[in-house]
PDB file of C-alpha atoms and ligand atoms in Angstrom:
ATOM      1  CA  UNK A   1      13.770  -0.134 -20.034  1.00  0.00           C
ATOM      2  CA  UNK A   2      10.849   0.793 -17.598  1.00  0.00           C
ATOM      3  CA  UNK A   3      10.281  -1.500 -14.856  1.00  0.00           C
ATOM      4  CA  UNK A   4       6.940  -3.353 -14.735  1.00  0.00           C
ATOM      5  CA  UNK A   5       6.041  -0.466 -12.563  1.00  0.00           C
ATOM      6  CA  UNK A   6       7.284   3.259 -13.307  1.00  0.00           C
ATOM      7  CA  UNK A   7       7.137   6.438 -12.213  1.00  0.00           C
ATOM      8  CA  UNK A   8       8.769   9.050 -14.355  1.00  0.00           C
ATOM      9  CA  UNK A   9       8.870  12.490 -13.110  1.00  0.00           C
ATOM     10  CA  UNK A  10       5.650  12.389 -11.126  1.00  0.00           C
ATOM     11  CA  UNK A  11       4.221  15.649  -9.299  1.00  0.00           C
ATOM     12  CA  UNK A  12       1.306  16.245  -7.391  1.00  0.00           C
ATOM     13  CA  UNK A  13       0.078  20.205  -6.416  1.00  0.00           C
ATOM     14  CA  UNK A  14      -2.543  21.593  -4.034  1.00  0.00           C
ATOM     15  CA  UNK A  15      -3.264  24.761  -4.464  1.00  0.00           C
ATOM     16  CA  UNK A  16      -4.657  26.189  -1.197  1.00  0.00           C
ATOM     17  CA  UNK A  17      -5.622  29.577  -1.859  1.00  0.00           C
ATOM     18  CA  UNK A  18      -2.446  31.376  -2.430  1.00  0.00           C
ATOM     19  CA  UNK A  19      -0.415  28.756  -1.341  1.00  0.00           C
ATOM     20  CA  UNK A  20       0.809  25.908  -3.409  1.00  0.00           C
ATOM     21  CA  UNK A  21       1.753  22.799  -1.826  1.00  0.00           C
ATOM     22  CA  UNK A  22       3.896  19.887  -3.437  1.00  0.00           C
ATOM     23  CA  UNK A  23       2.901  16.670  -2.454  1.00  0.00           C
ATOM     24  CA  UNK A  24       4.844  15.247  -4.452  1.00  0.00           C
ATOM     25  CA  UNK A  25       7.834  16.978  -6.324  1.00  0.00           C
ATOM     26  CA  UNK A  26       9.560  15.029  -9.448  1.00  0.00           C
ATOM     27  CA  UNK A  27       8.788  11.371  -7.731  1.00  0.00           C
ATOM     28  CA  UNK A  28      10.752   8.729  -9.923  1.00  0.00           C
ATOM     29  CA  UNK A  29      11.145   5.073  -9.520  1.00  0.00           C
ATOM     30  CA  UNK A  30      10.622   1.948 -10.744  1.00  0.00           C
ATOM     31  CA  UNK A  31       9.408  -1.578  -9.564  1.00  0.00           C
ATOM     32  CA  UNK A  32      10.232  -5.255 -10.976  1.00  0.00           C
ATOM     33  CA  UNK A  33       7.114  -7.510 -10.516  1.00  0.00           C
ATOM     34  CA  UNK A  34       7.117  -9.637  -7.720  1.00  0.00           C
ATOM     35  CA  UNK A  35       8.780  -6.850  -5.430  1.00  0.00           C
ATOM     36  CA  UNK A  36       8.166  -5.867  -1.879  1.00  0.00           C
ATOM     37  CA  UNK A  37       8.700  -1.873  -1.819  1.00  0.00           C
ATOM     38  CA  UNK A  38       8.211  -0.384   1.290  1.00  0.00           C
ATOM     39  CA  UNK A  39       8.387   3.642   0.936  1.00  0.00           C
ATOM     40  CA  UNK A  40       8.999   5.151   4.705  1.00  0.00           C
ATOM     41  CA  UNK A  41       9.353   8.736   5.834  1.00  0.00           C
ATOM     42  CA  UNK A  42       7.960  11.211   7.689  1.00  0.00           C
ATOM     43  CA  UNK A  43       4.685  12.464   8.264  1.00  0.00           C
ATOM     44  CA  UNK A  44       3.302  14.885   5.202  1.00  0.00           C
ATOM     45  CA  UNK A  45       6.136  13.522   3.214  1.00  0.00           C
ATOM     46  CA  UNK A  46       4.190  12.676   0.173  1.00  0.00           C
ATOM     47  CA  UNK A  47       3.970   8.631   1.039  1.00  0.00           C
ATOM     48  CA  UNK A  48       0.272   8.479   0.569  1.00  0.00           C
ATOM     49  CA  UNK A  49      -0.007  10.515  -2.564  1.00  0.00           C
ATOM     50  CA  UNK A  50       2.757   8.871  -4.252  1.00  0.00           C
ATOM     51  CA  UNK A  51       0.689   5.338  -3.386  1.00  0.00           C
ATOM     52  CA  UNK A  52      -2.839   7.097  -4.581  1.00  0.00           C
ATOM     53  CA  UNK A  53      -1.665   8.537  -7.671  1.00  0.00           C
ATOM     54  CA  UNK A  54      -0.226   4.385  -8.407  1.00  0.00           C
ATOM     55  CA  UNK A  55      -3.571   2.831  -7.089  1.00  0.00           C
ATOM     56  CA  UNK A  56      -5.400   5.481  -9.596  1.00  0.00           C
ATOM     57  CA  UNK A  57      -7.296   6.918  -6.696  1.00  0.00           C
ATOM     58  CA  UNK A  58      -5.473  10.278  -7.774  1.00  0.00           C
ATOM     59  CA  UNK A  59      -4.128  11.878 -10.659  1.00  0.00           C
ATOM     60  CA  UNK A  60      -0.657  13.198 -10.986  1.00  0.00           C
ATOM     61  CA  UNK A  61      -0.714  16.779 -11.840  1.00  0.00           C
ATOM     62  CA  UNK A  62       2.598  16.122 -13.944  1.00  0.00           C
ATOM     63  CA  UNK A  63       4.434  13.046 -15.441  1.00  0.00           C
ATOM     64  CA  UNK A  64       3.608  10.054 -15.798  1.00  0.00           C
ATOM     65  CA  UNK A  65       3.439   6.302 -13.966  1.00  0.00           C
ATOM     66  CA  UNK A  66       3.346   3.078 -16.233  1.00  0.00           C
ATOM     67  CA  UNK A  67       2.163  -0.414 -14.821  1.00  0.00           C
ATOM     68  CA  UNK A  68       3.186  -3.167 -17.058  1.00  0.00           C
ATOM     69  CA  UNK A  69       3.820  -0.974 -20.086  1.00  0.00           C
ATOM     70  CA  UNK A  70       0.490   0.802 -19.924  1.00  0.00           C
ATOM     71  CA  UNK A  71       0.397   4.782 -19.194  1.00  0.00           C
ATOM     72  CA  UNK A  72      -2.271   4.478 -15.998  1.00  0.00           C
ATOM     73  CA  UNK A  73      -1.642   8.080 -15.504  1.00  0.00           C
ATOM     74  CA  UNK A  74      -3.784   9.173 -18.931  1.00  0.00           C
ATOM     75  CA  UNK A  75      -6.514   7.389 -17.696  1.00  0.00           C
ATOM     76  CA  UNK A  76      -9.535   8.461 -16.906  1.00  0.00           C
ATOM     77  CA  UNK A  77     -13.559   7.294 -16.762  1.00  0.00           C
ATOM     78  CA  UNK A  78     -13.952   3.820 -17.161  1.00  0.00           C
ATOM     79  CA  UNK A  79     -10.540   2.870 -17.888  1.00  0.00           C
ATOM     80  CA  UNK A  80      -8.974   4.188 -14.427  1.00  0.00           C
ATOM     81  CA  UNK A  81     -12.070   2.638 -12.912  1.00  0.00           C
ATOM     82  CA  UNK A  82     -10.967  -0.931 -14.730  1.00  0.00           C
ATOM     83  CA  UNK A  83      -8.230  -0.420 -13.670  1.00  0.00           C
ATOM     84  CA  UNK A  84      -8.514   0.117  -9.962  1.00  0.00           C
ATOM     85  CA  UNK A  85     -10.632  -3.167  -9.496  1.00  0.00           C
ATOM     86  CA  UNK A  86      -8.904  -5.344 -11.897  1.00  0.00           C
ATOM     87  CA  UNK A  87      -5.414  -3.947 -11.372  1.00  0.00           C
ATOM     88  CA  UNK A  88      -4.938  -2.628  -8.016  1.00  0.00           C
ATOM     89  CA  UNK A  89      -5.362  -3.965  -4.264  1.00  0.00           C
ATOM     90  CA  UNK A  90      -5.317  -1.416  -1.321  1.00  0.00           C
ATOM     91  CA  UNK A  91      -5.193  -1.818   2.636  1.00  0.00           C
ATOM     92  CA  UNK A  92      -5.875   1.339   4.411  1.00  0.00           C
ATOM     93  CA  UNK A  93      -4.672   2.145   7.785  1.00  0.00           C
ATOM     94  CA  UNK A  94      -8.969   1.804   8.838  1.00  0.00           C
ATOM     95  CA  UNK A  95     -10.402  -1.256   7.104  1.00  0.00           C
ATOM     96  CA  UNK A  96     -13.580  -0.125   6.669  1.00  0.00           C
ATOM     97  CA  UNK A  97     -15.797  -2.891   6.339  1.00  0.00           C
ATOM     98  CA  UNK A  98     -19.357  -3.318   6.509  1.00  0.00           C
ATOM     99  CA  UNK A  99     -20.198  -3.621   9.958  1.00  0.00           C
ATOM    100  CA  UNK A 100     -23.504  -5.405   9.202  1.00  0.00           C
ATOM    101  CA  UNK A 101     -22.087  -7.617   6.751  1.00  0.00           C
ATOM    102  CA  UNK A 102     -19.773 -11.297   8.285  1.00  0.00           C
ATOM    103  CA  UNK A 103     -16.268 -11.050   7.326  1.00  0.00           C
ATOM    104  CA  UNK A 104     -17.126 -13.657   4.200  1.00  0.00           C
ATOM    105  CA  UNK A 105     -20.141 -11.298   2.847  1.00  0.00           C
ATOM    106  CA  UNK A 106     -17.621  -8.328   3.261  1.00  0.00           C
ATOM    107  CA  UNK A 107     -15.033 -10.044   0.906  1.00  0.00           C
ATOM    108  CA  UNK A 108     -17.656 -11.378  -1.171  1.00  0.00           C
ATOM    109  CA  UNK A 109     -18.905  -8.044  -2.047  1.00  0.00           C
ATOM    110  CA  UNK A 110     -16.103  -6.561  -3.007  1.00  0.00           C
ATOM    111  CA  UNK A 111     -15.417  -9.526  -5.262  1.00  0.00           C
ATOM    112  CA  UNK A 112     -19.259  -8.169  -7.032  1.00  0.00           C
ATOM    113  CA  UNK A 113     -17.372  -5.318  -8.840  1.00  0.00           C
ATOM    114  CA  UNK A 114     -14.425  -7.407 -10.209  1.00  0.00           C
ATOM    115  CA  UNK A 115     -14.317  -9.570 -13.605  1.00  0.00           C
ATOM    116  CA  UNK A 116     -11.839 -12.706 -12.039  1.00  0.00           C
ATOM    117  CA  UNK A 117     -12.759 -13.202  -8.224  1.00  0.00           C
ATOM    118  CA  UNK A 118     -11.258 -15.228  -6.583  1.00  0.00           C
ATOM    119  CA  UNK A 119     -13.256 -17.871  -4.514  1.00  0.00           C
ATOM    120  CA  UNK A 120     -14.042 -15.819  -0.733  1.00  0.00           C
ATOM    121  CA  UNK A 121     -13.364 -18.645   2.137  1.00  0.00           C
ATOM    122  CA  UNK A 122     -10.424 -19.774   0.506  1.00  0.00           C
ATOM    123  CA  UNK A 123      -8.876 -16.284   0.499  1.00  0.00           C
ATOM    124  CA  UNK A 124     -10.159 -15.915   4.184  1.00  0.00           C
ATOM    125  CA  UNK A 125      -8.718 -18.685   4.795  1.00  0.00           C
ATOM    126  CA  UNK A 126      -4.728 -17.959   3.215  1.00  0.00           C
ATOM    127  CA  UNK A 127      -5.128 -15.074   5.800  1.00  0.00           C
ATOM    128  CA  UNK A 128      -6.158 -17.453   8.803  1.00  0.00           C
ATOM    129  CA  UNK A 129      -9.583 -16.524   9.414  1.00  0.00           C
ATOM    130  CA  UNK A 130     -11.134 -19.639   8.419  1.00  0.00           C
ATOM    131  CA  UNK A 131     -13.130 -19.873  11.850  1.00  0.00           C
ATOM    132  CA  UNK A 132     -13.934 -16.376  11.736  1.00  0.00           C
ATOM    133  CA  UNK A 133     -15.780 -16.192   8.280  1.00  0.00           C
ATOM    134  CA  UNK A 134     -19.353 -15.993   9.666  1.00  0.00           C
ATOM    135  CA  UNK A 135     -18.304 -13.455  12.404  1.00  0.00           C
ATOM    136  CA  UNK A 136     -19.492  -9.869  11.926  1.00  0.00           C
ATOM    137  CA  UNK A 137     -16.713  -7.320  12.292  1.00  0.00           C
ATOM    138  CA  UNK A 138     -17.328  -6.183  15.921  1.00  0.00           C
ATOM    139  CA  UNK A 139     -17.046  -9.847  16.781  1.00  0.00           C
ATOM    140  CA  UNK A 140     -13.207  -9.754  15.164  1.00  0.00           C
ATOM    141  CA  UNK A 141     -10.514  -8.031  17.132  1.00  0.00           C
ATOM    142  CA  UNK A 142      -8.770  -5.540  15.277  1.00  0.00           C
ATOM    143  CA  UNK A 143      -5.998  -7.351  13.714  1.00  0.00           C
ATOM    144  CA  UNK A 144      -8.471  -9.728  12.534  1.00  0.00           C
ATOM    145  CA  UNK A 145     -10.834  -6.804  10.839  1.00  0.00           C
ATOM    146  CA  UNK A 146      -7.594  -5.827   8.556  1.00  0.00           C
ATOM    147  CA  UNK A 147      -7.293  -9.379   7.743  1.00  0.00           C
ATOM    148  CA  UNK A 148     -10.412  -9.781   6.413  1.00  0.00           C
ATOM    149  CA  UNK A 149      -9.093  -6.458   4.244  1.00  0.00           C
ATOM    150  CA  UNK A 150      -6.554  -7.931   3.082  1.00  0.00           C
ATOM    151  CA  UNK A 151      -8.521 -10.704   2.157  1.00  0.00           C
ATOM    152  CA  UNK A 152     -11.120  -8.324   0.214  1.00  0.00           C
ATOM    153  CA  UNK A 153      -8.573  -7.019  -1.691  1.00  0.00           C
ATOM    154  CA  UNK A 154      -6.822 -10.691  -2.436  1.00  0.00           C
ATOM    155  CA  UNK A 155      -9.935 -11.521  -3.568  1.00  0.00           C
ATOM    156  CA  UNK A 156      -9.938  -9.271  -6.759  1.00  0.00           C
ATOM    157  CA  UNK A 157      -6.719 -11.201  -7.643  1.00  0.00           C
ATOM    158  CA  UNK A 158      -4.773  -7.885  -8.372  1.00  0.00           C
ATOM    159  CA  UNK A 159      -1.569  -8.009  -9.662  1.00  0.00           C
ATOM    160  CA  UNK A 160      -0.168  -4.860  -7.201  1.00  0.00           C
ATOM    161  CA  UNK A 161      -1.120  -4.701  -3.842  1.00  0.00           C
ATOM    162  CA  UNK A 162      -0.987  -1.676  -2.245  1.00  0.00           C
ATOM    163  CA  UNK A 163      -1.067  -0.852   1.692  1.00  0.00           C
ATOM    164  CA  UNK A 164      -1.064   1.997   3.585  1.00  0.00           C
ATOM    165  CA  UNK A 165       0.215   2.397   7.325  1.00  0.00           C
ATOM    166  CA  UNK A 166      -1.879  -0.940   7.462  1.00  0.00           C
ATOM    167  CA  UNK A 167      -0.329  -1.645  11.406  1.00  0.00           C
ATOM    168  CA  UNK A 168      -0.818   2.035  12.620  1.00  0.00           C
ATOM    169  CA  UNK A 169      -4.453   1.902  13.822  1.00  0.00           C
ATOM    170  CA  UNK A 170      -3.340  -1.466  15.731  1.00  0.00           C
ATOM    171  CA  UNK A 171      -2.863  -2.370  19.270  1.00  0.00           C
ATOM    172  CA  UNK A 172       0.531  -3.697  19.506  1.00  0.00           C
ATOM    173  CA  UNK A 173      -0.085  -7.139  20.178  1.00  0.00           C
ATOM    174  CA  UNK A 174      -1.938  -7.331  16.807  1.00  0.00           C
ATOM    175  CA  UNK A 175       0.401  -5.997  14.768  1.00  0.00           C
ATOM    176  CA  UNK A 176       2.714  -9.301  13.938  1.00  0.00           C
ATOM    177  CA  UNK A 177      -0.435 -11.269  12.695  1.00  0.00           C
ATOM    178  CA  UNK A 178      -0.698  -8.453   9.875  1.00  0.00           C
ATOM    179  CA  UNK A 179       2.724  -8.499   9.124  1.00  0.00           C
ATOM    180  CA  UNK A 180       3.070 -11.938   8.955  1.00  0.00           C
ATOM    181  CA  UNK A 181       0.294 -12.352   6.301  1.00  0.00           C
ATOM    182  CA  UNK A 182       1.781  -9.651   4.353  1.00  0.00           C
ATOM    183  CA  UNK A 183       5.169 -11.698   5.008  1.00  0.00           C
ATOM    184  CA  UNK A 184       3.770 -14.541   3.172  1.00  0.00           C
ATOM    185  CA  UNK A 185       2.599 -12.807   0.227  1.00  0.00           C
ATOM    186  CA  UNK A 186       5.701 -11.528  -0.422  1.00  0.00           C
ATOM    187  CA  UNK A 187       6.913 -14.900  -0.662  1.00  0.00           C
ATOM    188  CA  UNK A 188       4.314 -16.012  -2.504  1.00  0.00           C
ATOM    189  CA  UNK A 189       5.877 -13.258  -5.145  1.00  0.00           C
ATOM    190  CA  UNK A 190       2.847 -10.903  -5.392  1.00  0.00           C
ATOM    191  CA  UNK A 191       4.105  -7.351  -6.169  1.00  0.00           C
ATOM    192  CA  UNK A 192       3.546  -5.252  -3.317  1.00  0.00           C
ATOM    193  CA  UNK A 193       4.136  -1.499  -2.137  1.00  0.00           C
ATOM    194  CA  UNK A 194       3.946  -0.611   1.475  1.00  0.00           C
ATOM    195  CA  UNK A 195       3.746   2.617   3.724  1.00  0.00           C
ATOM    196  CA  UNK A 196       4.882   1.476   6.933  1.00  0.00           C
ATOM    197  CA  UNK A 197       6.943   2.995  10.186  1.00  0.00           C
ATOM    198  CA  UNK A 198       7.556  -1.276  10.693  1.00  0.00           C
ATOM    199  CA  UNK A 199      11.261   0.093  10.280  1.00  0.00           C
ATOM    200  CA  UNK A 200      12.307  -3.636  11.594  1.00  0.00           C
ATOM    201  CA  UNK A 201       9.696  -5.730   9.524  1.00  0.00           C
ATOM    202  CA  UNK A 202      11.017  -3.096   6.583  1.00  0.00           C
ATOM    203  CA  UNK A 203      14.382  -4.241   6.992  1.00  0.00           C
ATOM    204  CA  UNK A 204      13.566  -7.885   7.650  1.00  0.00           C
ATOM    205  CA  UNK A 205      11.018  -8.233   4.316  1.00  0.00           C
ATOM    206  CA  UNK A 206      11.392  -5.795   1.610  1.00  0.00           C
ATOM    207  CA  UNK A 207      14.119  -5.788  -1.160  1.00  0.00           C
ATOM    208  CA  UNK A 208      13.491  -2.113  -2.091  1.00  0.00           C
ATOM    209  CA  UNK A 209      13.156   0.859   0.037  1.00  0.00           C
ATOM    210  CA  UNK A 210      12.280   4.529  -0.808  1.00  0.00           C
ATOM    211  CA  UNK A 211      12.638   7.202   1.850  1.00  0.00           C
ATOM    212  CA  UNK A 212      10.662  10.213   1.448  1.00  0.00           C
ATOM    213  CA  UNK A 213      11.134  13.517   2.485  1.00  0.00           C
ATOM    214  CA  UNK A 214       9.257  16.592   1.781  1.00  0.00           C
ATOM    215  CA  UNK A 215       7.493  15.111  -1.535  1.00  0.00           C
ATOM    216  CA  UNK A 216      10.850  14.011  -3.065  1.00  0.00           C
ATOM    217  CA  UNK A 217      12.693  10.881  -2.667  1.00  0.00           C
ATOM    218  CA  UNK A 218      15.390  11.619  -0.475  1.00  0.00           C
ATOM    219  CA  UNK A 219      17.354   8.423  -0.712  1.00  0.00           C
ATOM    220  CA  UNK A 220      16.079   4.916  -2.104  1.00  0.00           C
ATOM    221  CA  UNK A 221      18.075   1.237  -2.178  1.00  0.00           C
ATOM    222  CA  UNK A 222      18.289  -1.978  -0.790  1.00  0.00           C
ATOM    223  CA  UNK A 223      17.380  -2.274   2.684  1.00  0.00           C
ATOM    224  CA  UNK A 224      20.824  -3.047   4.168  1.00  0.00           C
ATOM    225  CA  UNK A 225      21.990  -0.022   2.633  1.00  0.00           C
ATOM    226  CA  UNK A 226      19.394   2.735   3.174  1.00  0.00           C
ATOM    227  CA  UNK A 227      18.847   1.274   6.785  1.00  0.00           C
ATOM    228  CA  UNK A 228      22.579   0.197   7.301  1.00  0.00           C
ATOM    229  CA  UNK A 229      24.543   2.863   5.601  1.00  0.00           C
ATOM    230  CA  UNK A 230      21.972   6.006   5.088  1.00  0.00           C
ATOM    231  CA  UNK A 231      23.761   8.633   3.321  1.00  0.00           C
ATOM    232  CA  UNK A 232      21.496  11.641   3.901  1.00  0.00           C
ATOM    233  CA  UNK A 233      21.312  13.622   7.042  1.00  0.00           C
ATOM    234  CA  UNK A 234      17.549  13.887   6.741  1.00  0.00           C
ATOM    235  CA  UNK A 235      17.461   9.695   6.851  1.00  0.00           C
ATOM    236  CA  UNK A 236      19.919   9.473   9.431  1.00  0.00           C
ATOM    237  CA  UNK A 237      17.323  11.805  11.583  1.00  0.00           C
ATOM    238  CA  UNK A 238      14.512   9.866  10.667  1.00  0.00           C
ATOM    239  CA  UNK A 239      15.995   6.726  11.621  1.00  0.00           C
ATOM    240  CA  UNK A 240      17.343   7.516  15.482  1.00  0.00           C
ATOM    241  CA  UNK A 241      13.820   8.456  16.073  1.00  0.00           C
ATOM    242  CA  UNK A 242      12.636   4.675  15.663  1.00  0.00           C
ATOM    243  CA  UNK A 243      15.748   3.524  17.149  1.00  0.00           C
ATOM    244  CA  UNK A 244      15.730   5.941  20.432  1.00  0.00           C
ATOM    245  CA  UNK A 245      11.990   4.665  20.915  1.00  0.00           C
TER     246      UNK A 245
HETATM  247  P1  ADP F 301       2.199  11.321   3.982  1.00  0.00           P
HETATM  248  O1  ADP F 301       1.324  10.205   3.546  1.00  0.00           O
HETATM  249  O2  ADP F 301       3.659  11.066   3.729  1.00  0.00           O
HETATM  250  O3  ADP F 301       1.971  11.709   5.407  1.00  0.00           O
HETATM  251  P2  ADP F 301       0.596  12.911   2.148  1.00  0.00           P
HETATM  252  O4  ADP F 301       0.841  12.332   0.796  1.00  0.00           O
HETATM  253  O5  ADP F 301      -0.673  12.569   2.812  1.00  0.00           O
HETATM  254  O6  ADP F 301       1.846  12.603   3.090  1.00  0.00           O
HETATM  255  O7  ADP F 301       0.630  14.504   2.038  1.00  0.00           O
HETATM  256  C1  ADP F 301       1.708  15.215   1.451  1.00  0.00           C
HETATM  257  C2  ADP F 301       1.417  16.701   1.529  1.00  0.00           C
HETATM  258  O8  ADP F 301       0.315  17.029   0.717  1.00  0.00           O
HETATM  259  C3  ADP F 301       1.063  17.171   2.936  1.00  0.00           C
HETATM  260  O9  ADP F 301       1.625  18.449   3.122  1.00  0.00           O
HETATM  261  C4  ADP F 301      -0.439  17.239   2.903  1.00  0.00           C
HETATM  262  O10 ADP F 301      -0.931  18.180   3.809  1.00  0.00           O
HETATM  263  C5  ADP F 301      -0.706  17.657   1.459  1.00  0.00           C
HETATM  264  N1  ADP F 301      -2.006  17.165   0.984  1.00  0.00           N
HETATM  265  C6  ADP F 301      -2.377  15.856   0.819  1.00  0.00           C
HETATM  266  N2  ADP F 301      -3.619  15.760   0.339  1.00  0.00           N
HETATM  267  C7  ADP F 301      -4.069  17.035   0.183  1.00  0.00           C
HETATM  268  C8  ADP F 301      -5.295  17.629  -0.289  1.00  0.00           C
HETATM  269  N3  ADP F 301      -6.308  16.885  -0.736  1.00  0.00           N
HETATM  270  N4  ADP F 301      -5.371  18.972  -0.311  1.00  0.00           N
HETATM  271  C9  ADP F 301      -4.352  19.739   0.101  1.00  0.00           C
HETATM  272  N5  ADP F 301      -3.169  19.255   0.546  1.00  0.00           N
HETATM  273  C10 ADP F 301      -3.030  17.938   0.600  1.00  0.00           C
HETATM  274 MG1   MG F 302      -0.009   9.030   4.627  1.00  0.00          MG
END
């Protein structure tokens, strides 16, 4: 049986002149719903095109990825357009919003394009930013601005959330108010797939991890195991370089 979310086989190619490059080379896995994933790894490993190809912002140039039974990955048109604002919910590392639009017209935009909105100050305010609705983003500090993000894409009431490297653009000190609203919708059971170098917020939240390496998955478990007990050199490496810092 597939999980609610599967990926079966899935490869992504660039061809760059003469060279081809594998983004992502025979990616399998599968997620139950209400799952916190977080999929680590080095830089150019394949972490973003492995969470593009799920959010349908990218095709897979091989295999295929099922969500709930469905085969997103023959989409196309209209369909993978459905299903990216009805399905889907994805935090970028830069939250892009409107700058002439307050943080409540930002979410309420996005919430123009989607059949079951949610309502906008009430999703502003699950991610604590109920006095900060009317405030135009270069009134919000930065940890705020992905807040109101996060909110945006609550507010399309998706049923996977997606984020990636959400903290990385972040001063430090703003970091833990992100992670602890993505703490609490993991508790509040949404299904949810994050790139993060977090390793310690990894460890703490998520019940799956997959480590990525070179556009494979290198090793993938439980987080006491591939944190506690990794079997690969190439994890152990990756590892001591969080730890060391
Ligand atoms: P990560 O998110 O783990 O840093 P990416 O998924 O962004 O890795 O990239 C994986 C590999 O694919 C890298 O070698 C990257 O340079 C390459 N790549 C990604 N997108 C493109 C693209 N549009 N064209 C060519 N190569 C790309
Ligand atoms: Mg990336």
């Amino acid at each position: 049986m597939a999980g609610y979310v599967s990926l079966q086989d899935v490869t992504k190619t660039y061809q760059m002149g003469e060279i081809t490059i594998k983004a992502a080379d025979g990616i399998s896995f599968d997620v139950e719903k209400g799952e916190f994933v977080i999929v680590v790894g080095p830089s150019g490993a394949g972490k973003t095109t492995v969470l593009n190809i799920l959010g349908g912002m990218d095709t897979a140039t091989s295999g295929k990825v099922l969500v709930d039974g469905a085969e997103i990955s023959k989409y196309r048109g209209k369909k993978l357009i459905q299903y990216r604002r009805e399905d889907i919910g994805f935090v970028f590392q830069f939250y892009n919003l409107m700058q002439n639009l307050t943080a409540l017209e930002n979410v309420e935009l996005a919430m123009q394009i989607c059949k079951h909105p949610l309502d906008a100050s009430e999703v502003l305010e699950e991610v604590g930013l109920e006095e900060r609705m009317n405030n135009f983003p270069a009134q919000l500090s930065g940890g705020e601005q992905q807040r109101v993000a996060i909110a945006r894409a609550l507010a399309m009431s998706p049923d996977i959330m997606l984020f990636d490297e959400p903290t990385s653009a972040l001063d430090p000190e703003m970091v833990g108010e992100v992670l602890n609203v993505m703490r609490s919708l993991a508790r509040e059971g949404m299904t949810m797939l994050v790139v993060t170098h977090e390793m310690a917020f990894a460890r703490d939240v998520s019940n799956h991890v997959v480590f990525m390496s070179q556009g494979v998955i290198c090793e993938e478990g439980v987080p006491s195991e591939v944190f506690g007990n990794p079997q690969k050199q190439e994890t152990k490496d990756f590892l001591a370089r969080f730890r060391s810092a």
